[in-house]
Amino acid sequence: MRPAVLIDEVTKAQERALLPYSSATEGGENPFVVQLELQKTMNELVGIIRKSEEMEQALKALQEIATKARTVTVEGGRAFNPGWHLALDLRNMLLVSLCVAKAALERQESRGGHTRDDFPVMDSDWRHQLLVLSANGEDDVHLVRQEQVPMRPELLDLFELDELKKYYTGEELGGHRAGEAAK
Amino acid sequence: MSYDAHFRVWRGDDEKGELVDYPVAVNEGEVVLDIIHRLQQTQAQDLAVRWNCKAGKCGSCSVEINGKPRLACMTRMSTFTEEEVITVTPLRTFPVIRDLVTDVSFNYTKAREIPSFAPPPDVEPGDYRMQQVDVERSQEFRKCIECFLCQNTCHVVRDHEENKENFAGPRYLMRVAELDMHPLDAADRKEAAQEEHGLGYCNITKCCTEVCPEHIKITDNALIPLKERVVDRKYDPVVWLGKKIFKRAGA
C-alpha cells in the first residue's frame, strides 16, 4: 500500500520553505553572509587540527549563526533563485556543522581525518565507540554514544594478530585464532 | 592584486531581459564563475547560474563570455585586461529559464533518439572480445563532459530553430560515430546518421571543435569519418549498380 500524503506536513514544510519570503523576516540576514560566516567558523575552529577550546568556541558561534539563519531573507522570484536555495540549504549546513563540531569535541583521540592537538594519539578504547547524532529541531543536535557491533570471529581470524593489535584493545582480541592456538 | 572589474551580465527570464552592469572585485587567480558567485553574494542574490564541480569536469557552467561559448569555471580572469568589459550571457541556442540558466532538454531528447550499443545477437554478455587497438579510436569521444558548448555554437541550430527537429548536433553525431567505430556494434549507424540525425546539415566549419573544453577533435575525428562512411555507402556507384542488378536488399 502506498503511504498516504500527510497534508498537514506538506503545508508545514511549504510554509517553512517560504519563510525567507515572508514579511516576518523583513530586514533579516543575507543568506550568503550567513554562509560565509559559517564557513569561516568551521574552517578556523573545527578545521584540520582541532583543539577543545576552539571547538567549544565554535559551538557557541554556531548558536549565534543559528539565530541569524532563522531570519534570513531573500529577494527576487521563486524561479531558479540561488539566494532562496541557499536559504533552504543553510538549515542542513548548520545541522551538519553542529554534528561535526559536537562529535569532534566528544572524541578525545586522533583517528583518520580527525586530528586533536590535545589528544594526538589513536586510542583503541575509542575504536568501538560510535557517536550517533540526531537532529533535535532545526538548530540543535543530540549526541548518543553507541557501542560498535564486534567483528565476527571468523572475519577477525582473517587478519594477522600483529596487524589487529595496532587498532584493537586486548579484550576484543580474545577470540582470535592466534590466542586460541597458544592455549 | 585586487581590482574592480566591469561585468555585464544578462538578467531576465523566458519573457524579457537585459544586460545589467556590475562593478565587482576580482582577486588574483580567480575565474569567471568565482566572480559570478561574488556577484550573488554581494549584489545580486537571485542571479541564477548552473554550476557544480568548479573543475571543468561536470559541464554545468556553460555560458557565453564576450560572445564566446565557454565554461565559466575554466575561464581565467587573467585572460582579460583590467579595463575590459566582460559580458556574460546565457547559451543562445537553448531557451532561457532565468538569467544564465537555460533549458538544455533539446540535448536529452536528441540523446534518446540514438539507439544504444548493440552487440551481435549471438554474442552473450561476458563474451565480448575486442582488441585494444580497435577501441582506441572511439575512446577520445568518451572524454565528452556534455557541456553542450558544441551544440550551442553549431550554426545549424544556433539561429535556426526549424533545424532542431532534424539535426542531432555535433555531440550526438559524435555519439553515432563512436558507436559506428565500435568493433562490436552490429547496428547500421550510417543510414540513420544521414536520414534521422541530420549528418548532412553539418558543413564542417569546425566551430564545435574550437569550443570543446575537452579538446576533442569532433569534426576531424568523428564527423568527417562518419560522413565518409555514409558517402561510401550511399553514393558508391558500384554499390548503386550492384543494387540495381542484383536487387540486393539493405545494402
CSV table of C-alpha atoms in Angstrom, one decimal:
chain,number,residue,atom,x,y,z
A,1,MET,CA,0.0,0.0,0.0
A,2,ARG,CA,1.3,3.4,-0.8
A,3,PRO,CA,1.7,5.6,2.2
A,4,ALA,CA,-0.8,8.5,2.3
A,5,VAL,CA,0.5,12.0,2.0
A,6,LEU,CA,0.1,13.9,5.2
A,7,ILE,CA,-1.3,17.2,4.0
A,8,ASP,CA,-0.6,19.0,7.3
A,9,GLU,CA,3.1,18.1,7.0
A,10,VAL,CA,3.3,19.3,3.4
A,11,THR,CA,1.7,22.6,4.3
A,12,LYS,CA,4.1,23.0,7.2
A,13,ALA,CA,7.1,22.2,5.0
A,14,GLN,CA,5.8,24.7,2.4
A,15,GLU,CA,5.4,27.4,5.0
A,16,ARG,CA,8.9,26.8,6.3
A,17,ALA,CA,10.4,26.9,2.8
A,18,LEU,CA,8.6,30.2,2.1
A,19,LEU,CA,9.6,31.8,5.4
A,20,PRO,CA,12.5,33.7,3.8
A,21,TYR,CA,10.0,35.4,1.6
A,22,SER,CA,7.5,36.4,4.3
A,23,SER,CA,7.3,39.8,6.0
A,24,ALA,CA,8.2,38.2,9.3
A,25,THR,CA,11.8,38.2,8.3
A,26,GLU,CA,11.9,41.7,6.9
A,27,GLY,CA,15.3,43.3,7.2
A,28,GLY,CA,16.7,39.9,8.0
A,29,GLU,CA,20.1,38.4,7.2
A,30,ASN,CA,21.5,37.8,3.7
A,31,PRO,CA,21.9,34.0,3.4
A,32,PHE,CA,25.3,34.4,1.6
A,33,VAL,CA,26.6,36.4,4.5
A,34,VAL,CA,25.5,33.8,7.0
A,35,GLN,CA,27.0,31.0,4.8
A,36,LEU,CA,30.3,32.8,4.7
A,37,GLU,CA,30.3,33.2,8.5
A,38,LEU,CA,29.5,29.5,8.9
A,39,GLN,CA,32.3,28.6,6.5
A,40,LYS,CA,34.8,30.8,8.3
A,41,THR,CA,33.8,29.4,11.7
A,42,MET,CA,34.1,25.8,10.7
A,43,ASN,CA,37.3,26.3,8.8
A,44,GLU,CA,39.1,28.2,11.6
A,45,LEU,CA,37.7,26.4,14.7
A,46,VAL,CA,36.8,22.9,13.6
A,47,GLY,CA,39.5,22.6,10.9
A,48,ILE,CA,42.2,20.1,10.3
A,49,ILE,CA,44.0,20.3,13.6
A,50,ARG,CA,41.4,20.6,16.4
A,51,LYS,CA,41.5,21.8,20.0
A,52,SER,CA,38.8,21.6,22.6
A,53,GLU,CA,38.7,25.3,23.4
A,54,GLU,CA,38.4,26.2,19.8
A,55,MET,CA,35.5,23.7,19.3
A,56,GLU,CA,33.7,25.0,22.4
A,57,GLN,CA,34.1,28.4,20.9
A,58,ALA,CA,32.8,27.1,17.6
A,59,LEU,CA,29.7,25.6,19.2
A,60,LYS,CA,28.9,29.0,20.8
A,61,ALA,CA,29.4,30.7,17.4
A,62,LEU,CA,27.1,28.2,15.8
A,63,GLN,CA,24.4,29.1,18.2
A,64,GLU,CA,24.6,32.7,17.1
A,65,ILE,CA,24.7,31.7,13.4
A,66,ALA,CA,21.6,29.6,14.0
A,67,THR,CA,19.7,32.6,15.3
A,68,LYS,CA,20.8,34.5,12.2
A,69,ALA,CA,19.9,31.6,9.9
A,70,ARG,CA,16.4,31.6,11.2
A,71,THR,CA,15.8,35.1,10.0
A,72,VAL,CA,17.4,35.0,6.5
A,73,THR,CA,15.5,36.9,3.9
A,74,VAL,CA,15.7,36.6,0.1
A,75,GLU,CA,14.9,38.8,-2.8
A,76,GLY,CA,13.6,38.0,-6.3
A,77,GLY,CA,11.2,35.4,-7.5
A,78,ARG,CA,10.9,31.7,-6.8
A,79,ALA,CA,12.2,30.5,-10.2
A,80,PHE,CA,15.9,29.3,-10.0
A,81,ASN,CA,16.8,31.7,-7.2
A,82,PRO,CA,20.2,30.7,-5.7
A,83,GLY,CA,19.7,33.0,-2.8
A,84,TRP,CA,16.5,31.2,-1.8
A,85,HIS,CA,18.1,27.8,-2.4
A,86,LEU,CA,20.9,28.7,-0.1
A,87,ALA,CA,18.4,29.9,2.5
A,88,LEU,CA,16.9,26.4,2.4
A,89,ASP,CA,20.3,24.7,2.4
A,90,LEU,CA,21.5,26.7,5.3
A,91,ARG,CA,19.4,24.7,7.8
A,92,ASN,CA,21.2,21.5,6.7
A,93,MET,CA,24.6,23.1,6.6
A,94,LEU,CA,24.1,24.3,10.1
A,95,LEU,CA,22.9,20.8,11.3
A,96,VAL,CA,25.9,19.1,9.7
A,97,SER,CA,28.3,21.7,11.2
A,98,LEU,CA,26.8,21.2,14.7
A,99,CYS,CA,27.2,17.4,14.3
A,100,VAL,CA,30.8,17.7,13.2
A,101,ALA,CA,31.7,20.1,16.0
A,102,LYS,CA,29.9,18.2,18.7
A,103,ALA,CA,31.3,14.8,17.8
A,104,ALA,CA,34.8,16.2,17.3
A,105,LEU,CA,34.7,17.7,20.7
A,106,GLU,CA,33.5,14.5,22.2
A,107,ARG,CA,36.0,12.2,20.6
A,108,GLN,CA,39.1,12.6,22.7
A,109,GLU,CA,41.7,11.0,20.4
A,110,SER,CA,43.1,11.4,16.9
A,111,ARG,CA,41.8,9.0,14.3
A,112,GLY,CA,41.8,9.2,10.5
A,113,GLY,CA,40.8,12.6,9.3
A,114,HIS,CA,40.1,13.7,12.9
A,115,THR,CA,43.2,15.2,14.5
A,116,ARG,CA,43.2,16.6,18.0
A,117,ASP,CA,46.1,18.8,19.1
A,118,ASP,CA,45.2,17.9,22.8
A,119,PHE,CA,44.9,14.2,22.1
A,120,PRO,CA,47.4,13.4,19.4
A,121,VAL,CA,47.4,9.6,19.5
A,122,MET,CA,44.9,7.0,18.4
A,123,ASP,CA,43.2,5.3,21.4
A,124,SER,CA,42.0,1.7,20.9
A,125,ASP,CA,39.2,2.2,23.5
A,126,TRP,CA,37.7,4.8,21.2
A,127,ARG,CA,37.7,2.4,18.2
A,128,HIS,CA,34.5,0.7,19.2
A,129,GLN,CA,32.7,3.9,20.3
A,130,LEU,CA,30.3,5.3,17.8
A,131,LEU,CA,29.0,8.8,18.2
A,132,VAL,CA,25.4,9.0,16.9
A,133,LEU,CA,24.0,12.4,16.4
A,134,SER,CA,20.4,13.2,15.6
A,135,ALA,CA,18.7,16.4,14.8
A,136,ASN,CA,16.6,17.9,17.6
A,137,GLY,CA,14.6,20.6,15.8
A,138,GLU,CA,16.3,22.9,13.3
A,139,ASP,CA,19.3,24.1,15.3
A,140,ASP,CA,20.2,21.6,17.9
A,141,VAL,CA,21.7,18.1,17.7
A,142,HIS,CA,21.6,15.3,20.2
A,143,LEU,CA,24.6,13.1,20.8
A,144,VAL,CA,24.4,9.5,21.9
A,145,ARG,CA,27.4,7.1,22.4
A,146,GLN,CA,26.8,3.7,20.9
A,147,GLU,CA,28.9,0.5,21.0
A,148,GLN,CA,30.2,-0.7,17.7
A,149,VAL,CA,29.0,-4.2,16.8
A,150,PRO,CA,32.0,-6.5,17.3
A,151,MET,CA,33.6,-8.1,14.3
A,152,ARG,CA,32.5,-11.7,13.7
A,153,PRO,CA,35.3,-14.1,14.9
A,154,GLU,CA,35.7,-15.8,11.5
A,155,LEU,CA,36.3,-12.4,10.0
A,156,LEU,CA,38.6,-11.4,12.8
A,157,ASP,CA,40.7,-14.5,12.1
A,158,LEU,CA,41.3,-13.4,8.6
A,159,PHE,CA,43.7,-10.7,9.9
A,160,GLU,CA,47.1,-11.2,11.4
A,161,LEU,CA,47.2,-10.6,15.2
A,162,ASP,CA,50.1,-8.1,14.9
A,163,GLU,CA,48.1,-6.1,12.4
A,164,LEU,CA,45.0,-6.1,14.7
A,165,LYS,CA,46.9,-5.1,17.7
A,166,LYS,CA,47.5,-1.7,16.1
A,167,TYR,CA,43.8,-0.9,16.3
A,168,TYR,CA,42.1,-3.3,18.8
A,169,THR,CA,42.2,-3.5,22.6
A,170,GLY,CA,43.2,-6.7,24.4
A,171,GLU,CA,39.7,-7.7,25.2
A,172,GLU,CA,38.4,-7.6,21.7
A,173,LEU,CA,41.3,-9.8,20.6
A,174,GLY,CA,40.3,-12.6,23.0
A,175,GLY,CA,38.7,-14.8,20.3
A,176,HIS,CA,41.5,-14.5,17.7
A,177,ARG,CA,42.8,-17.9,16.3
A,178,ALA,CA,46.4,-16.9,17.4
A,179,GLY,CA,45.2,-16.6,21.0
A,180,GLU,CA,43.3,-19.9,20.9
A,181,ALA,CA,46.3,-21.7,19.5
A,182,ALA,CA,48.6,-20.5,22.3
A,183,LYS,CA,46.3,-22.1,24.9
B,1,MET,CA,46.5,42.1,-6.8
B,2,SER,CA,42.8,43.0,-6.4
B,3,TYR,CA,41.0,45.3,-8.8
B,4,ASP,CA,37.4,46.2,-9.8
B,5,ALA,CA,36.2,44.6,-13.0
B,6,HIS,CA,33.3,45.8,-15.1
B,7,PHE,CA,30.9,42.9,-15.6
B,8,ARG,CA,27.9,43.0,-17.8
B,9,VAL,CA,25.5,40.1,-17.1
B,10,TRP,CA,22.3,39.2,-18.8
B,11,ARG,CA,19.4,39.2,-16.3
B,12,GLY,CA,15.9,38.1,-17.2
B,13,ASP,CA,13.6,35.2,-17.8
B,14,ASP,CA,11.8,33.4,-20.6
B,15,GLU,CA,9.9,36.6,-21.5
B,16,LYS,CA,12.3,39.5,-21.3
B,17,GLY,CA,15.7,40.5,-20.1
B,18,GLU,CA,18.5,43.0,-20.3
B,19,LEU,CA,22.2,43.3,-19.7
B,20,VAL,CA,23.0,44.7,-16.3
B,21,ASP,CA,26.3,46.4,-15.4
B,22,TYR,CA,28.1,45.5,-12.2
B,23,PRO,CA,31.4,46.7,-10.8
B,24,VAL,CA,32.9,43.8,-8.9
B,25,ALA,CA,36.1,42.9,-7.1
B,26,VAL,CA,38.5,40.4,-8.7
B,27,ASN,CA,41.4,38.7,-6.9
B,28,GLU,CA,44.4,37.0,-8.3
B,29,GLY,CA,43.8,33.6,-9.7
B,30,GLU,CA,40.1,33.8,-10.0
B,31,VAL,CA,37.9,32.5,-12.8
B,32,VAL,CA,34.7,34.0,-14.2
B,33,LEU,CA,32.5,31.7,-12.1
B,34,ASP,CA,34.1,33.0,-8.9
B,35,ILE,CA,33.1,36.5,-10.0
B,36,ILE,CA,29.6,35.4,-10.7
B,37,HIS,CA,29.4,33.9,-7.2
B,38,ARG,CA,30.8,37.1,-5.8
B,39,LEU,CA,28.0,39.0,-7.6
B,40,GLN,CA,25.5,36.6,-6.0
B,41,GLN,CA,27.0,37.2,-2.5
B,42,THR,CA,27.2,40.9,-2.7
B,43,GLN,CA,25.0,42.5,-5.3
B,44,ALA,CA,22.6,40.1,-7.0
B,45,GLN,CA,21.4,37.4,-4.6
B,46,ASP,CA,18.9,36.0,-7.1
B,47,LEU,CA,21.4,35.8,-10.0
B,48,ALA,CA,20.7,32.3,-11.4
B,49,VAL,CA,23.6,30.3,-12.6
B,50,ARG,CA,24.0,26.5,-13.0
B,51,TRP,CA,27.3,25.1,-11.7
B,52,ASN,CA,28.7,22.1,-9.9
B,53,CYS,CA,32.3,21.0,-9.8
B,54,LYS,CA,34.3,24.2,-10.5
B,55,ALA,CA,36.9,22.0,-12.2
B,56,GLY,CA,35.8,21.8,-15.8
B,57,LYS,CA,34.5,18.2,-15.5
B,58,CYS,CA,30.8,18.4,-14.9
B,59,GLY,CA,29.9,20.6,-17.9
B,60,SER,CA,27.2,22.6,-16.0
B,61,CYS,CA,28.5,26.2,-16.1
B,62,SER,CA,28.4,26.7,-19.9
B,63,VAL,CA,27.8,30.4,-20.7
B,64,GLU,CA,28.8,32.8,-23.4
B,65,ILE,CA,31.6,35.1,-22.3
B,66,ASN,CA,32.2,38.1,-24.5
B,67,GLY,CA,30.1,36.1,-27.1
B,68,LYS,CA,32.3,33.0,-26.9
B,69,PRO,CA,30.8,29.8,-25.6
B,70,ARG,CA,33.0,28.9,-22.6
B,71,LEU,CA,32.9,27.1,-19.2
B,72,ALA,CA,32.7,29.8,-16.6
B,73,CYS,CA,34.8,27.8,-14.2
B,74,MET,CA,37.6,27.4,-16.7
B,75,THR,CA,37.8,30.9,-18.0
B,76,ARG,CA,40.6,32.7,-16.1
B,77,MET,CA,40.2,36.4,-15.3
B,78,SER,CA,43.8,36.8,-16.1
B,79,THR,CA,43.0,36.4,-19.8
B,80,PHE,CA,41.2,39.7,-19.7
B,81,THR,CA,42.6,43.2,-19.2
B,82,GLU,CA,41.6,45.1,-16.1
B,83,GLU,CA,39.7,47.7,-18.3
B,84,GLU,CA,37.9,45.2,-20.4
B,85,VAL,CA,34.1,44.9,-20.0
B,86,ILE,CA,33.2,41.3,-19.5
B,87,THR,CA,29.9,40.3,-20.9
B,88,VAL,CA,28.3,37.1,-19.7
B,89,THR,CA,25.2,35.8,-21.4
B,90,PRO,CA,23.3,32.5,-21.4
B,91,LEU,CA,23.7,30.0,-24.2
B,92,ARG,CA,21.8,31.4,-27.2
B,93,THR,CA,20.7,28.1,-28.8
B,94,PHE,CA,18.6,27.0,-25.8
B,95,PRO,CA,15.6,28.7,-24.2
B,96,VAL,CA,16.4,30.7,-21.2
B,97,ILE,CA,14.9,29.7,-17.8
B,98,ARG,CA,16.3,32.6,-15.9
B,99,ASP,CA,19.4,34.7,-16.1
B,100,LEU,CA,22.3,32.5,-17.1
B,101,VAL,CA,20.4,29.2,-16.8
B,102,THR,CA,19.0,27.7,-20.0
B,103,ASP,CA,16.7,24.7,-20.7
B,104,VAL,CA,19.0,22.2,-22.4
B,105,SER,CA,16.4,19.4,-22.7
B,106,PHE,CA,16.9,19.6,-26.5
B,107,ASN,CA,20.1,17.6,-25.9
B,108,TYR,CA,18.4,15.0,-23.8
B,109,THR,CA,15.8,14.5,-26.5
B,110,LYS,CA,18.5,14.0,-29.1
B,111,ALA,CA,20.4,11.6,-26.9
B,112,ARG,CA,17.4,9.4,-26.5
B,113,GLU,CA,16.9,9.2,-30.3
B,114,ILE,CA,20.2,7.3,-30.7
B,115,PRO,CA,19.8,3.5,-30.2
B,116,SER,CA,22.2,2.3,-27.6
B,117,PHE,CA,25.2,0.0,-28.2
B,118,ALA,CA,24.0,-3.2,-30.0
B,119,PRO,CA,26.4,-6.2,-30.0
B,120,PRO,CA,25.8,-9.0,-32.5
B,121,PRO,CA,22.8,-11.1,-31.3
B,122,ASP,CA,24.8,-14.3,-31.0
B,123,VAL,CA,27.4,-12.8,-28.6
B,124,GLU,CA,26.5,-13.2,-25.0
B,125,PRO,CA,27.4,-10.5,-22.5
B,126,GLY,CA,30.7,-11.5,-21.0
B,127,ASP,CA,31.8,-12.9,-24.3
B,128,TYR,CA,32.7,-9.5,-25.7
B,129,ARG,CA,36.2,-9.8,-27.3
B,130,MET,CA,37.9,-7.0,-29.0
B,131,GLN,CA,41.4,-5.6,-29.5
B,132,GLN,CA,42.6,-2.5,-27.6
B,133,VAL,CA,43.7,-1.0,-30.9
B,134,ASP,CA,40.2,-1.3,-32.3
B,135,VAL,CA,38.5,0.6,-29.5
B,136,GLU,CA,41.2,3.3,-29.1
B,137,ARG,CA,39.8,5.4,-31.9
B,138,SER,CA,36.4,5.9,-30.2
B,139,GLN,CA,37.9,6.5,-26.7
B,140,GLU,CA,38.6,10.1,-27.5
B,141,PHE,CA,34.8,10.7,-27.7
B,142,ARG,CA,34.2,9.3,-24.3
B,143,LYS,CA,36.0,12.3,-22.8
B,144,CYS,CA,32.9,14.4,-23.6
B,145,ILE,CA,31.5,16.1,-20.5
B,146,GLU,CA,28.2,17.1,-22.1
B,147,CYS,CA,28.6,20.8,-21.5
B,148,PHE,CA,26.7,21.3,-24.8
B,149,LEU,CA,29.0,24.1,-25.9
B,150,CYS,CA,29.3,22.5,-29.3
B,151,GLN,CA,25.6,22.1,-29.5
B,152,ASN,CA,25.3,25.8,-28.7
B,153,THR,CA,27.8,27.1,-31.1
B,154,CYS,CA,26.7,25.0,-34.1
B,155,HIS,CA,25.2,27.4,-36.6
B,156,VAL,CA,22.9,24.7,-37.9
B,157,VAL,CA,20.7,25.1,-34.8
B,158,ARG,CA,22.1,28.3,-33.2
B,159,ASP,CA,19.9,30.6,-35.2
B,160,HIS,CA,17.7,28.0,-36.9
B,161,GLU,CA,15.0,26.8,-34.5
B,162,GLU,CA,13.5,24.9,-37.5
B,163,ASN,CA,16.5,22.7,-37.9
B,164,LYS,CA,16.4,21.4,-34.3
B,165,GLU,CA,13.9,18.7,-35.1
B,166,ASN,CA,16.1,17.2,-37.9
B,167,PHE,CA,19.6,17.7,-36.5
B,168,ALA,CA,21.1,15.9,-33.6
B,169,GLY,CA,24.1,18.3,-33.2
B,170,PRO,CA,27.8,17.7,-33.1
B,171,ARG,CA,27.7,16.0,-29.7
B,172,TYR,CA,25.2,13.3,-30.8
B,173,LEU,CA,26.6,12.8,-34.3
B,174,MET,CA,29.8,12.2,-32.5
B,175,ARG,CA,28.0,9.6,-30.4
B,176,VAL,CA,26.7,7.9,-33.6
B,177,ALA,CA,30.3,8.0,-35.0
B,178,GLU,CA,31.6,6.4,-31.7
B,179,LEU,CA,29.1,3.6,-32.0
B,180,ASP,CA,29.8,3.1,-35.7
B,181,MET,CA,33.5,2.8,-34.9
B,182,HIS,CA,33.0,0.4,-32.1
B,183,PRO,CA,34.3,-3.0,-33.1
B,184,LEU,CA,31.4,-4.9,-31.6
B,185,ASP,CA,28.5,-2.7,-32.6
B,186,ALA,CA,26.4,-4.5,-35.1
B,187,ALA,CA,23.7,-1.9,-35.8
B,188,ASP,CA,23.8,0.0,-39.0
B,189,ARG,CA,24.6,3.6,-38.0
B,190,LYS,CA,25.4,5.0,-41.4
B,191,GLU,CA,22.0,5.3,-42.9
B,192,ALA,CA,20.5,6.6,-39.6
B,193,ALA,CA,23.2,9.2,-39.3
B,194,GLN,CA,22.2,10.7,-42.6
B,195,GLU,CA,18.5,10.1,-42.6
B,196,GLU,CA,17.5,10.5,-39.0
B,197,HIS,CA,20.2,12.5,-37.2
B,198,GLY,CA,20.8,15.0,-40.0
B,199,LEU,CA,24.5,14.5,-40.6
B,200,GLY,CA,24.1,16.2,-44.0
B,201,TYR,CA,23.3,19.5,-42.3
B,202,CYS,CA,26.9,19.7,-40.9
B,203,ASN,CA,29.2,21.6,-43.2
B,204,ILE,CA,32.3,21.1,-41.2
B,205,THR,CA,33.1,24.6,-40.2
B,206,LYS,CA,34.8,23.1,-37.1
B,207,CYS,CA,33.2,25.6,-34.7
B,208,CYS,CA,32.3,22.7,-32.4
B,209,THR,CA,36.0,21.6,-32.2
B,210,GLU,CA,37.0,25.1,-31.4
B,211,VAL,CA,34.8,25.5,-28.4
B,212,CYS,CA,35.3,22.0,-26.9
B,213,PRO,CA,36.7,22.3,-23.4
B,214,GLU,CA,38.0,18.7,-23.6
B,215,HIS,CA,39.7,19.4,-26.9
B,216,ILE,CA,38.0,16.6,-28.7
B,217,LYS,CA,38.6,16.8,-32.4
B,218,ILE,CA,34.9,16.5,-33.1
B,219,THR,CA,34.9,17.5,-36.8
B,220,ASP,CA,38.2,15.8,-37.8
B,221,ASN,CA,37.9,12.6,-35.9
B,222,ALA,CA,34.1,12.0,-35.6
B,223,LEU,CA,32.0,13.9,-38.1
B,224,ILE,CA,34.3,13.7,-41.2
B,225,PRO,CA,35.0,10.0,-40.9
B,226,LEU,CA,31.3,9.4,-40.4
B,227,LYS,CA,30.5,11.5,-43.4
B,228,GLU,CA,33.0,9.4,-45.4
B,229,ARG,CA,31.4,6.2,-44.3
B,230,VAL,CA,27.9,7.5,-45.2
B,231,VAL,CA,29.2,8.6,-48.6
B,232,ASP,CA,30.9,5.4,-49.2
B,233,ARG,CA,27.6,3.5,-48.9
B,234,LYS,CA,25.2,6.0,-50.2
B,235,TYR,CA,26.9,7.3,-53.3
B,236,ASP,CA,29.3,4.5,-54.3
B,237,PRO,CA,28.5,3.8,-58.0
B,238,VAL,CA,29.4,0.1,-57.7
B,239,VAL,CA,27.1,-0.4,-54.8
B,240,TRP,CA,24.4,1.5,-56.6
B,241,LEU,CA,24.9,-0.6,-59.7
B,242,GLY,CA,25.0,-3.8,-57.7
B,243,LYS,CA,21.7,-2.9,-56.1
B,244,LYS,CA,20.2,-2.3,-59.5
B,245,ILE,CA,21.4,-5.6,-60.9
B,246,PHE,CA,21.0,-8.0,-58.0
B,247,LYS,CA,18.2,-6.2,-56.2
B,248,ARG,CA,20.1,-6.7,-53.0
B,249,ALA,CA,18.2,-5.5,-50.0
B,250,GLY,CA,19.7,-3.5,-47.2
B,251,ALA,CA,22.9,-2.5,-48.9
